[in-house]
PDB file of C-alpha atoms in Angstrom:
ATOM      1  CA  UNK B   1     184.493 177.556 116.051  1.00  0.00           C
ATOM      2  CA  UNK B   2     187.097 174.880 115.767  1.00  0.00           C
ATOM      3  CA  UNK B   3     187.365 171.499 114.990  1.00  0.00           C
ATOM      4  CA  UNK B   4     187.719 170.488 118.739  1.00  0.00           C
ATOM      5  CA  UNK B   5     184.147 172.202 119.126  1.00  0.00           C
ATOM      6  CA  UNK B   6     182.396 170.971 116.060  1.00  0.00           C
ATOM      7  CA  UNK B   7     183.434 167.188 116.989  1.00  0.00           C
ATOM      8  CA  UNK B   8     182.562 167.448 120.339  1.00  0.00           C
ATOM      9  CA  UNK B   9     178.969 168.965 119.267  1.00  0.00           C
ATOM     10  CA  UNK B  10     178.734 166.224 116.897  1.00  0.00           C
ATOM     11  CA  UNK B  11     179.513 163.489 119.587  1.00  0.00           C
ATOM     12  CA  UNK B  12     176.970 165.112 121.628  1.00  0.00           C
ATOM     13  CA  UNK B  13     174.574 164.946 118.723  1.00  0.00           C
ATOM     14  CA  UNK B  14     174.854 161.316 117.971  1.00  0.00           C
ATOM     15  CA  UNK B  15     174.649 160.722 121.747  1.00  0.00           C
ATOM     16  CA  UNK B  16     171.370 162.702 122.121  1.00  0.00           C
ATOM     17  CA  UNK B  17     170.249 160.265 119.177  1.00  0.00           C
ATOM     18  CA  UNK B  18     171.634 156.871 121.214  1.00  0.00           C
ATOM     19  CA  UNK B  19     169.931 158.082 124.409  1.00  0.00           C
ATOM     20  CA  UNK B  20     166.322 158.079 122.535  1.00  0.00           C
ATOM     21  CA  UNK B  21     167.247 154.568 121.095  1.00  0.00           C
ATOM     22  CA  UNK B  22     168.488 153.332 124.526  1.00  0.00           C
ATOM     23  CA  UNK B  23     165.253 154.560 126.256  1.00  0.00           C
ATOM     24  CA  UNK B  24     163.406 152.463 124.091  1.00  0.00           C
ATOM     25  CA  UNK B  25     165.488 149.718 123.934  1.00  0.00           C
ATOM     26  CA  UNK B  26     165.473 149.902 128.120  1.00  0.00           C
ATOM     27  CA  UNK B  27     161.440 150.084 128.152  1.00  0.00           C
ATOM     28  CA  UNK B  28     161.533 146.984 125.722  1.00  0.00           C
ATOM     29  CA  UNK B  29     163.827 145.086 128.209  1.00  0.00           C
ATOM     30  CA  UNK B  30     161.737 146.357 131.301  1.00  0.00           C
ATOM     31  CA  UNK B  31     158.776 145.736 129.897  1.00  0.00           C
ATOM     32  CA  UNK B  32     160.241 142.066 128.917  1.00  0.00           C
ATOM     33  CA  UNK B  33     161.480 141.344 132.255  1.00  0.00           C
ATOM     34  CA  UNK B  34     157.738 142.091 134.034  1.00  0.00           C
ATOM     35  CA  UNK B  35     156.144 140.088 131.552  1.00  0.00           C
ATOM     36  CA  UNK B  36     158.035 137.389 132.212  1.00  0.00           C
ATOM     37  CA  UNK B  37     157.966 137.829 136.207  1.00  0.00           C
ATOM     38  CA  UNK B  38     153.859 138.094 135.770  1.00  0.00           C
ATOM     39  CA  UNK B  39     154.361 134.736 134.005  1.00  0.00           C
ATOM     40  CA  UNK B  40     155.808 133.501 137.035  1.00  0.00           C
ATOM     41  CA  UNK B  41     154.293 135.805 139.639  1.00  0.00           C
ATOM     42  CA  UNK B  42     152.472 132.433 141.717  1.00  0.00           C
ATOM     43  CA  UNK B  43     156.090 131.160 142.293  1.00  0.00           C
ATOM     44  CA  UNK B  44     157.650 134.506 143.380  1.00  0.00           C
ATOM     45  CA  UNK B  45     156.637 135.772 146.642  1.00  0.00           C
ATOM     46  CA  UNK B  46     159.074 138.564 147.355  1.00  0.00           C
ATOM     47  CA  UNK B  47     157.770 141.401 144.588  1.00  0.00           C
ATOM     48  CA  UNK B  48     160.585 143.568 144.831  1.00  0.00           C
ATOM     49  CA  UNK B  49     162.411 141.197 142.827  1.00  0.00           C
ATOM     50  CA  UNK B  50     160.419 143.220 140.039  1.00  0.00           C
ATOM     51  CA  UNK B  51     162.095 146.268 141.437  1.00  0.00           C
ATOM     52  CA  UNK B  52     164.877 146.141 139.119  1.00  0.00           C
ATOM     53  CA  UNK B  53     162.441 146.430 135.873  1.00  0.00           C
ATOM     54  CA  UNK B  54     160.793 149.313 137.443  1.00  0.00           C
ATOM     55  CA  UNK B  55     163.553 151.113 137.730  1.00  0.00           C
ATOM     56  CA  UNK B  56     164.768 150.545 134.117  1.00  0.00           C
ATOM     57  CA  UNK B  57     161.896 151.814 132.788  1.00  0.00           C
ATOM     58  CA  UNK B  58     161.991 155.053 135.352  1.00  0.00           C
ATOM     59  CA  UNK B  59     165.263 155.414 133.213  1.00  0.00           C
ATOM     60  CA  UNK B  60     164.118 154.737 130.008  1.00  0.00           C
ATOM     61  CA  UNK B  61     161.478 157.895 130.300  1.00  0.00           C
ATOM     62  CA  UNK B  62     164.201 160.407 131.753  1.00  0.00           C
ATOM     63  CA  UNK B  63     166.565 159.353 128.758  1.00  0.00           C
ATOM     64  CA  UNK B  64     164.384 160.325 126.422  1.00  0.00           C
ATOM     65  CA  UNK B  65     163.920 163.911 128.547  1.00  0.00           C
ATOM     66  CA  UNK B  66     167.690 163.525 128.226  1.00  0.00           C
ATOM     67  CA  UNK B  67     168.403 163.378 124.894  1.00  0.00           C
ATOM     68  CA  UNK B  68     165.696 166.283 124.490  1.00  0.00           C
ATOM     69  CA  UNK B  69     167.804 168.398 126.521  1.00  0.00           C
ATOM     70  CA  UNK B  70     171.001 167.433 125.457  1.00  0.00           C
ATOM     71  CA  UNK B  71     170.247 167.765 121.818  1.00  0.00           C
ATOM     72  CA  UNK B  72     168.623 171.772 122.817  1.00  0.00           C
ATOM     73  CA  UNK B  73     171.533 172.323 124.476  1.00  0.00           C
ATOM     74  CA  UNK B  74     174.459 171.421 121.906  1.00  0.00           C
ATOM     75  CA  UNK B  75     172.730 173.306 119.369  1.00  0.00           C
ATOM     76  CA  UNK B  76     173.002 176.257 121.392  1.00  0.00           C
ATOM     77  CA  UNK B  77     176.063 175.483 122.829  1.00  0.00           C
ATOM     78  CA  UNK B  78     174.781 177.230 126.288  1.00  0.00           C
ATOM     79  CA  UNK B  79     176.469 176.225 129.307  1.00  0.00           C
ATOM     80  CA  UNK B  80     173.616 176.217 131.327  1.00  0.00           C
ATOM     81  CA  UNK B  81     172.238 173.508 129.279  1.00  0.00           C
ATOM     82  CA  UNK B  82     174.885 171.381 129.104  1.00  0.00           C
ATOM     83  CA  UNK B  83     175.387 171.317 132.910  1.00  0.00           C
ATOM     84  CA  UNK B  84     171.986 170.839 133.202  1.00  0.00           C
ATOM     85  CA  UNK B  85     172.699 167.230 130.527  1.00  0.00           C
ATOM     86  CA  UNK B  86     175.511 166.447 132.481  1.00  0.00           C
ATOM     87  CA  UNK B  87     173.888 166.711 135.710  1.00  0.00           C
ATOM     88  CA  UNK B  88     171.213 164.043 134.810  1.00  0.00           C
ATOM     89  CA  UNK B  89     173.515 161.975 133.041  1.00  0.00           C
ATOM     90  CA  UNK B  90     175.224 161.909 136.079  1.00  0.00           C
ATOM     91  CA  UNK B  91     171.797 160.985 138.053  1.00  0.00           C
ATOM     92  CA  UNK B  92     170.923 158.315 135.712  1.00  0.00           C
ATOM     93  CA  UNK B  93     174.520 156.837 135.493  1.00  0.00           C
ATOM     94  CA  UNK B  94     174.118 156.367 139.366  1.00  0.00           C
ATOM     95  CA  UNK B  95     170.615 154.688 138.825  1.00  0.00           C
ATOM     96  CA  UNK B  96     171.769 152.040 136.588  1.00  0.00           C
ATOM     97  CA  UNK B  97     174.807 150.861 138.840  1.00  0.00           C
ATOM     98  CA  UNK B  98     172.198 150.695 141.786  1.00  0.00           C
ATOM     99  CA  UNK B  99     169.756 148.872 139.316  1.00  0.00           C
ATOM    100  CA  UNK B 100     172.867 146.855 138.448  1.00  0.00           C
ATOM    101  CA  UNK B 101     173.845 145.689 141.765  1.00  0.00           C
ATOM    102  CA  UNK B 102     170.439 145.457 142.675  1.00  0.00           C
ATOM    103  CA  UNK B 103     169.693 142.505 139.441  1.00  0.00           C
ATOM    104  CA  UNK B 104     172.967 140.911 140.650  1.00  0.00           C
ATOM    105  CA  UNK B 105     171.513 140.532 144.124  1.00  0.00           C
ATOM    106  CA  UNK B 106     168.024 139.336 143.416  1.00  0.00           C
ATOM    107  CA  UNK B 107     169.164 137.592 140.464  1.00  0.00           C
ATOM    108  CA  UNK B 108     171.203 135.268 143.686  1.00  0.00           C
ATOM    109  CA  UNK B 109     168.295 135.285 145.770  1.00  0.00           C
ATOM    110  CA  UNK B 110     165.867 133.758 142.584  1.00  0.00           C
ATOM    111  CA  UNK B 111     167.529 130.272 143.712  1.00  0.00           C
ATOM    112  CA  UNK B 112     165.988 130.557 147.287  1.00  0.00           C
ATOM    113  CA  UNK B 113     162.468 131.740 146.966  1.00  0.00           C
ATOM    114  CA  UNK B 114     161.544 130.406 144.142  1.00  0.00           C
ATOM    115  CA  UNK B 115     161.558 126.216 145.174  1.00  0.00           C
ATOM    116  CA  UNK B 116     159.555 127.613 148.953  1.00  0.00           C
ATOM    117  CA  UNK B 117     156.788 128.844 146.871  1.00  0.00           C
ATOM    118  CA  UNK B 118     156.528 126.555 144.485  1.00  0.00           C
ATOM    119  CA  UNK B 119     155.824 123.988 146.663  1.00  0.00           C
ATOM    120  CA  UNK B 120     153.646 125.597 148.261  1.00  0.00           C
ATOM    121  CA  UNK B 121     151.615 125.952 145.556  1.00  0.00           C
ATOM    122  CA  UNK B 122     151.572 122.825 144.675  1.00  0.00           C
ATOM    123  CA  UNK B 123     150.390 121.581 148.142  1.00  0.00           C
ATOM    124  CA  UNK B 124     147.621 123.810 147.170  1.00  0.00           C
ATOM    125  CA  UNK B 125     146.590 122.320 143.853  1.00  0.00           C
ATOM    126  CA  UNK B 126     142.976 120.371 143.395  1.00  0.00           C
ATOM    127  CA  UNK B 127     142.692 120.638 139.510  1.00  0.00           C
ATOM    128  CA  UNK B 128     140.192 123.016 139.725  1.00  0.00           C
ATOM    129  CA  UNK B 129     141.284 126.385 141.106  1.00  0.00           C
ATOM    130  CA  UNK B 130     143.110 129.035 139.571  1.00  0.00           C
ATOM    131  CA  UNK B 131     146.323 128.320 141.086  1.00  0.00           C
ATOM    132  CA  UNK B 132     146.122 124.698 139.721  1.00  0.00           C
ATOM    133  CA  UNK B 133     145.385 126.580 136.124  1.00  0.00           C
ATOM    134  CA  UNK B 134     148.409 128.084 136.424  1.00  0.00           C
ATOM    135  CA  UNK B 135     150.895 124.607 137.926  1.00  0.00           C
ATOM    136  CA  UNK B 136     149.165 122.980 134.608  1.00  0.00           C
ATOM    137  CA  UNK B 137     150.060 125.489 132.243  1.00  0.00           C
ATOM    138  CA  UNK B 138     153.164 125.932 133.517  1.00  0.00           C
ATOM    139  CA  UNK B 139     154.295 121.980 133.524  1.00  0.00           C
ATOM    140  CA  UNK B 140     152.815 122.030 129.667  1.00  0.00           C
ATOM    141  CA  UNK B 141     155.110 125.154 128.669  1.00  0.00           C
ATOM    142  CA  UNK B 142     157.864 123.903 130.436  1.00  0.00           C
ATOM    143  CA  UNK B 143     157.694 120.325 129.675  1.00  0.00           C
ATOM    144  CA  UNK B 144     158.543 119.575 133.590  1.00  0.00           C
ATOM    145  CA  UNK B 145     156.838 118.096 136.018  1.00  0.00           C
ATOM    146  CA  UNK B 146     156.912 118.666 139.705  1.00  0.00           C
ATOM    147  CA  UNK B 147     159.411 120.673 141.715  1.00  0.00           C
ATOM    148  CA  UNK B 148     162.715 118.737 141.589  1.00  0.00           C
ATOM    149  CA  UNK B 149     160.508 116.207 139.541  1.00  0.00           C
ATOM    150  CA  UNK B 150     157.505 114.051 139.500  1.00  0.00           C
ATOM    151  CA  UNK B 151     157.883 112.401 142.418  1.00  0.00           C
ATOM    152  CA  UNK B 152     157.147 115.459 144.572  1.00  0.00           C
ATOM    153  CA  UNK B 153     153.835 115.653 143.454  1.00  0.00           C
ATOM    154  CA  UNK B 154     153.223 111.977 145.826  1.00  0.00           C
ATOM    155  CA  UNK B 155     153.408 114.168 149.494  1.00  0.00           C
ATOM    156  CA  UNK B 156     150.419 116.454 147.185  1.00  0.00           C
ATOM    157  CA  UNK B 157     146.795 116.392 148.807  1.00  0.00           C
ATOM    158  CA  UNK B 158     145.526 116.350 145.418  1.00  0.00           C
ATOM    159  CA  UNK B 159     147.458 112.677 145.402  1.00  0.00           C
ATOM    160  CA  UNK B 160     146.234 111.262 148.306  1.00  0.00           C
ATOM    161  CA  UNK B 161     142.584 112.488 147.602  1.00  0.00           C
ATOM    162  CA  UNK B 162     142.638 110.922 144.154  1.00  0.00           C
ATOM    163  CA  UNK B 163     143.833 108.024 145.251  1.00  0.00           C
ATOM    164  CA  UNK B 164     144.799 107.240 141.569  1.00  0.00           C
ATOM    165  CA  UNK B 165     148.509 106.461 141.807  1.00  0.00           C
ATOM    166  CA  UNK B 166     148.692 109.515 139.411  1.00  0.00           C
ATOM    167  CA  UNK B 167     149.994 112.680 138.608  1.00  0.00           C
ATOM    168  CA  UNK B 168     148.290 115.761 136.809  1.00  0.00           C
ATOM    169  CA  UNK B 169     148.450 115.010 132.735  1.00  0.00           C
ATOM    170  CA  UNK B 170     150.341 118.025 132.424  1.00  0.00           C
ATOM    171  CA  UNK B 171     153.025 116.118 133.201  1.00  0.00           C
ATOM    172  CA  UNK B 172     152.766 114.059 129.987  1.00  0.00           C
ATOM    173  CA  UNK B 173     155.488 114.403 127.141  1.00  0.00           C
ATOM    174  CA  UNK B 174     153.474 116.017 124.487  1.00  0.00           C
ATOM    175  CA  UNK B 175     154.607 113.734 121.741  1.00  0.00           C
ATOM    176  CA  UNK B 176     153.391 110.721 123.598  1.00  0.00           C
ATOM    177  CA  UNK B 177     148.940 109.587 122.962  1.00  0.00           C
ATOM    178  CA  UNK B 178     147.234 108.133 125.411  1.00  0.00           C
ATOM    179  CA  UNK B 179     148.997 109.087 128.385  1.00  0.00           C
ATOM    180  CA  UNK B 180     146.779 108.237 131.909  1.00  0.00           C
ATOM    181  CA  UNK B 181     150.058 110.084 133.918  1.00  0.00           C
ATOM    182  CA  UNK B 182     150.390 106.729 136.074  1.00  0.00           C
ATOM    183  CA  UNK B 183     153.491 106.860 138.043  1.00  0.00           C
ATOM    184  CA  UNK B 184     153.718 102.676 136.948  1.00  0.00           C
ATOM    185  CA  UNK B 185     154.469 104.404 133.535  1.00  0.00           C
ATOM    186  CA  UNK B 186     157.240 106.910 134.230  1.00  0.00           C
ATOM    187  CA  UNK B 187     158.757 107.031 130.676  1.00  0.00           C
ATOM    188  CA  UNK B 188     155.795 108.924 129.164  1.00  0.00           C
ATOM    189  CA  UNK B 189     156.755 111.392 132.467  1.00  0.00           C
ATOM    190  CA  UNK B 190     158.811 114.668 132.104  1.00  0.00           C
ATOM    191  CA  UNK B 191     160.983 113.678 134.413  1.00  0.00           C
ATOM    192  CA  UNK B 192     163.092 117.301 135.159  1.00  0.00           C
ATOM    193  CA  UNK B 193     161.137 119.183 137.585  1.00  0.00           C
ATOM    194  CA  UNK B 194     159.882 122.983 137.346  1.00  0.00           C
ATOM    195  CA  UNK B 195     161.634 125.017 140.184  1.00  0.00           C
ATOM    196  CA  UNK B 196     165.139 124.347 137.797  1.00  0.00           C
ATOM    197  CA  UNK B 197     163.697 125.790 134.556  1.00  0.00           C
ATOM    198  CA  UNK B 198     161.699 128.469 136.172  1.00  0.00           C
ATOM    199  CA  UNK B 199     165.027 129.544 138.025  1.00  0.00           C
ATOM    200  CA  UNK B 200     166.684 128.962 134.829  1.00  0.00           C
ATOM    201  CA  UNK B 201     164.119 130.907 132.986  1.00  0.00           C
ATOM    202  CA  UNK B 202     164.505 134.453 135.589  1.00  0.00           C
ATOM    203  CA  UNK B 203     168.440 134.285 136.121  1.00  0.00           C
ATOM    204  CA  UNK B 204     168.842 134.820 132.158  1.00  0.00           C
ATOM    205  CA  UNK B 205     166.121 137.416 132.029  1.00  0.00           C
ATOM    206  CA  UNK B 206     168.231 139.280 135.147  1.00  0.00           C
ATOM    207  CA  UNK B 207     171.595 138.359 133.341  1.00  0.00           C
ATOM    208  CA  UNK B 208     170.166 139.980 129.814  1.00  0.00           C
ATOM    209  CA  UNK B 209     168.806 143.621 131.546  1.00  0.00           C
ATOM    210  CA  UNK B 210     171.861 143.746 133.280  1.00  0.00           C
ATOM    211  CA  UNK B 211     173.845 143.593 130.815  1.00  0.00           C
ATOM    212  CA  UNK B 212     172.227 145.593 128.781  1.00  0.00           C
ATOM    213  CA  UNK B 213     172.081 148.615 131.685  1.00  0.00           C
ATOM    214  CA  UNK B 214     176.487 147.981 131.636  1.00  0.00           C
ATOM    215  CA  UNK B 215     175.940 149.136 128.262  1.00  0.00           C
ATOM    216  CA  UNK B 216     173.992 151.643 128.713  1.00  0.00           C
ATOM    217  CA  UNK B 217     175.746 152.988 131.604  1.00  0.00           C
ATOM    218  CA  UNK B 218     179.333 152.992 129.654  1.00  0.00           C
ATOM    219  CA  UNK B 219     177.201 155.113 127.453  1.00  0.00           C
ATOM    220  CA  UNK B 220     176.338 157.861 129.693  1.00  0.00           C
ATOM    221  CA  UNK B 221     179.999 157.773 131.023  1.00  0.00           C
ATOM    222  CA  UNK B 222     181.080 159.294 127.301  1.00  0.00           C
ATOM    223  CA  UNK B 223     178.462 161.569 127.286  1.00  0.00           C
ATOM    224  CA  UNK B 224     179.839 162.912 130.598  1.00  0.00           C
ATOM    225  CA  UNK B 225     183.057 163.125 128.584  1.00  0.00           C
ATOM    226  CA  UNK B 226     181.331 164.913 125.826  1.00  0.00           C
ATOM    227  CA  UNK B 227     179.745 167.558 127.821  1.00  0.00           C
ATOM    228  CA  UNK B 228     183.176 168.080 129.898  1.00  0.00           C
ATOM    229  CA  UNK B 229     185.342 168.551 126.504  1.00  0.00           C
ATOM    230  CA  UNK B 230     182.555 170.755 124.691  1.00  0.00           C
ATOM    231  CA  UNK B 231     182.035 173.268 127.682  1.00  0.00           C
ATOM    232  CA  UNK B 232     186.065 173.466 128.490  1.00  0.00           C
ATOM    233  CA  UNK B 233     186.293 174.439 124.843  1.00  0.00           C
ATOM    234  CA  UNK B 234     184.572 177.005 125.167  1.00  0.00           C
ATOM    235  CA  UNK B 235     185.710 178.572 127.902  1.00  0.00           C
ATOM    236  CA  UNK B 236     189.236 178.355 126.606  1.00  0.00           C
ATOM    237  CA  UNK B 237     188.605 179.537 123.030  1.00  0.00           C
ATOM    238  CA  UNK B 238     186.289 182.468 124.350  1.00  0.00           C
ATOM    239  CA  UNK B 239     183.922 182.189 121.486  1.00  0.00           C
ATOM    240  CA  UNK B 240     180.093 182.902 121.924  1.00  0.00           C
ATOM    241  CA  UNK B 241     177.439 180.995 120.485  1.00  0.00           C
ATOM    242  CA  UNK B 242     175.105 181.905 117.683  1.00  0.00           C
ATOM    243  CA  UNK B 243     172.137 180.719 119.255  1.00  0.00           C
ATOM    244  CA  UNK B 244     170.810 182.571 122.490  1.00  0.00           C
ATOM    245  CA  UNK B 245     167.359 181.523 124.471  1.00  0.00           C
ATOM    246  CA  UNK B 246     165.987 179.451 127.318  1.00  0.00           C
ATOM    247  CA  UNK B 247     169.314 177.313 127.855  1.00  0.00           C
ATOM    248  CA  UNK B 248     172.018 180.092 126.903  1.00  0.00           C
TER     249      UNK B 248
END
């Protein structure tokens, strides 16, 4: 066996390795990104912006299948095998540029759906329901108030049933006592509204998996390379492996 043979088998190794450390690294970042959609879920109405996440983690359990069968396979050096690797590394490359393309798209359309259903919830809140649980906790974690900002919550039912001149105290700055959330008192307001930090919050969560799945995919394009340079070695050199079994 020469060098040519042992490197490549070693590069295929360490790659069997970084494809069990990607797939968890992808289920942490799918896993991340629904968490924070479920955080948000009230203000997103079209689901299969989630789609993206799903799909990550699809390819975070075949990696690990991959690296199984990769790592079988190079041991054995069986050509079988390592067709079979590049085959699915071939699959999965494909997967992450649609799951790319697919984050760049949704990660646009974030901008338009999210302000729509924001306000609509809003129209909806009385203090009391769930909904209004949620527009509360997410003014106090966001230190906003309001969609573009606290004047949006005036047009609010809630407003005009109070009758108060006053918006939810959610809206209060958290460093400031005492605070009644009168509009005549607009300084003790958080005065950037919701929809921009929300959309703020989802485009970087988009922007981090998908970079993370360019990485990934680069990745699998060396493997590809691996398996290529490994199996043309042997072919030319005419040697046969020790091993023999399932994948020879």
């Amino acid at each position: 066996m020469d060098c040519g043979v042992i490197t490549s088998k070693t590069v295929l190794l360490l790659l069997s390795l970084i494809f069990w450390g990607a797939a968890a690294g992808l289920g942490y970042v799918g896993g991340y990104v629904i968490s924070t959609y479920k955080n948000y879920d009230s203000f997103v109405q079209d689901k299969y912006t989630m789609l993206p996440a799903v799909i990550i983690i699809c390819v975070a359990l075949v990696m690990f299948i991959i690296g199984l069968i990769g790592c079988c396979a190079t041991l054995r050096e069986s050509r079988v095998g390592l067709g079979l690797f590049l085959a699915i590394i071939l699959i999965i490359f494909i997967a992450e540029v649609v799951a790319f393309v697919m984050g760049f798209i949704y990660r646009e359309k974030v901008k338009t759906d999210v302000q729509g259903t924001m306000r609509t919830v809003f129209q909806k809140y009385d203090g009391k329901s769930s909904e209004s649980g949620v527009v509360d906790y997410l003014q106090e974690q966001l230190q906003c108030c309001g969609v573009t900002n606290y004047t949006d919550w005036i047009t609010t039912q809630w407003f005009n049933t109070t009758g108060n001149n006053s918006v939810p105290l959610s809206c209060c700055k958290q460093d400031i006592k005492n605070c009644t959330g009168d509009l005549k008192e607009p300084q003790v307001l958080n005065a950037q509204g919701c929809a921009g930090k929300v959309e703020d919050g989802l485009q970087n969560v988009l922007t981090y998996a998908m970079l993370v799945i360019l990485g990934f995919a680069i990745i699998k394009f060396f493997g590809m390379l691996s398996v290529c340079v490994i199996t043309c070695k042997r072919e030319d050199n005419g040697y046969q492996p020790l091993y023999t079994g399932v994948f020879a």
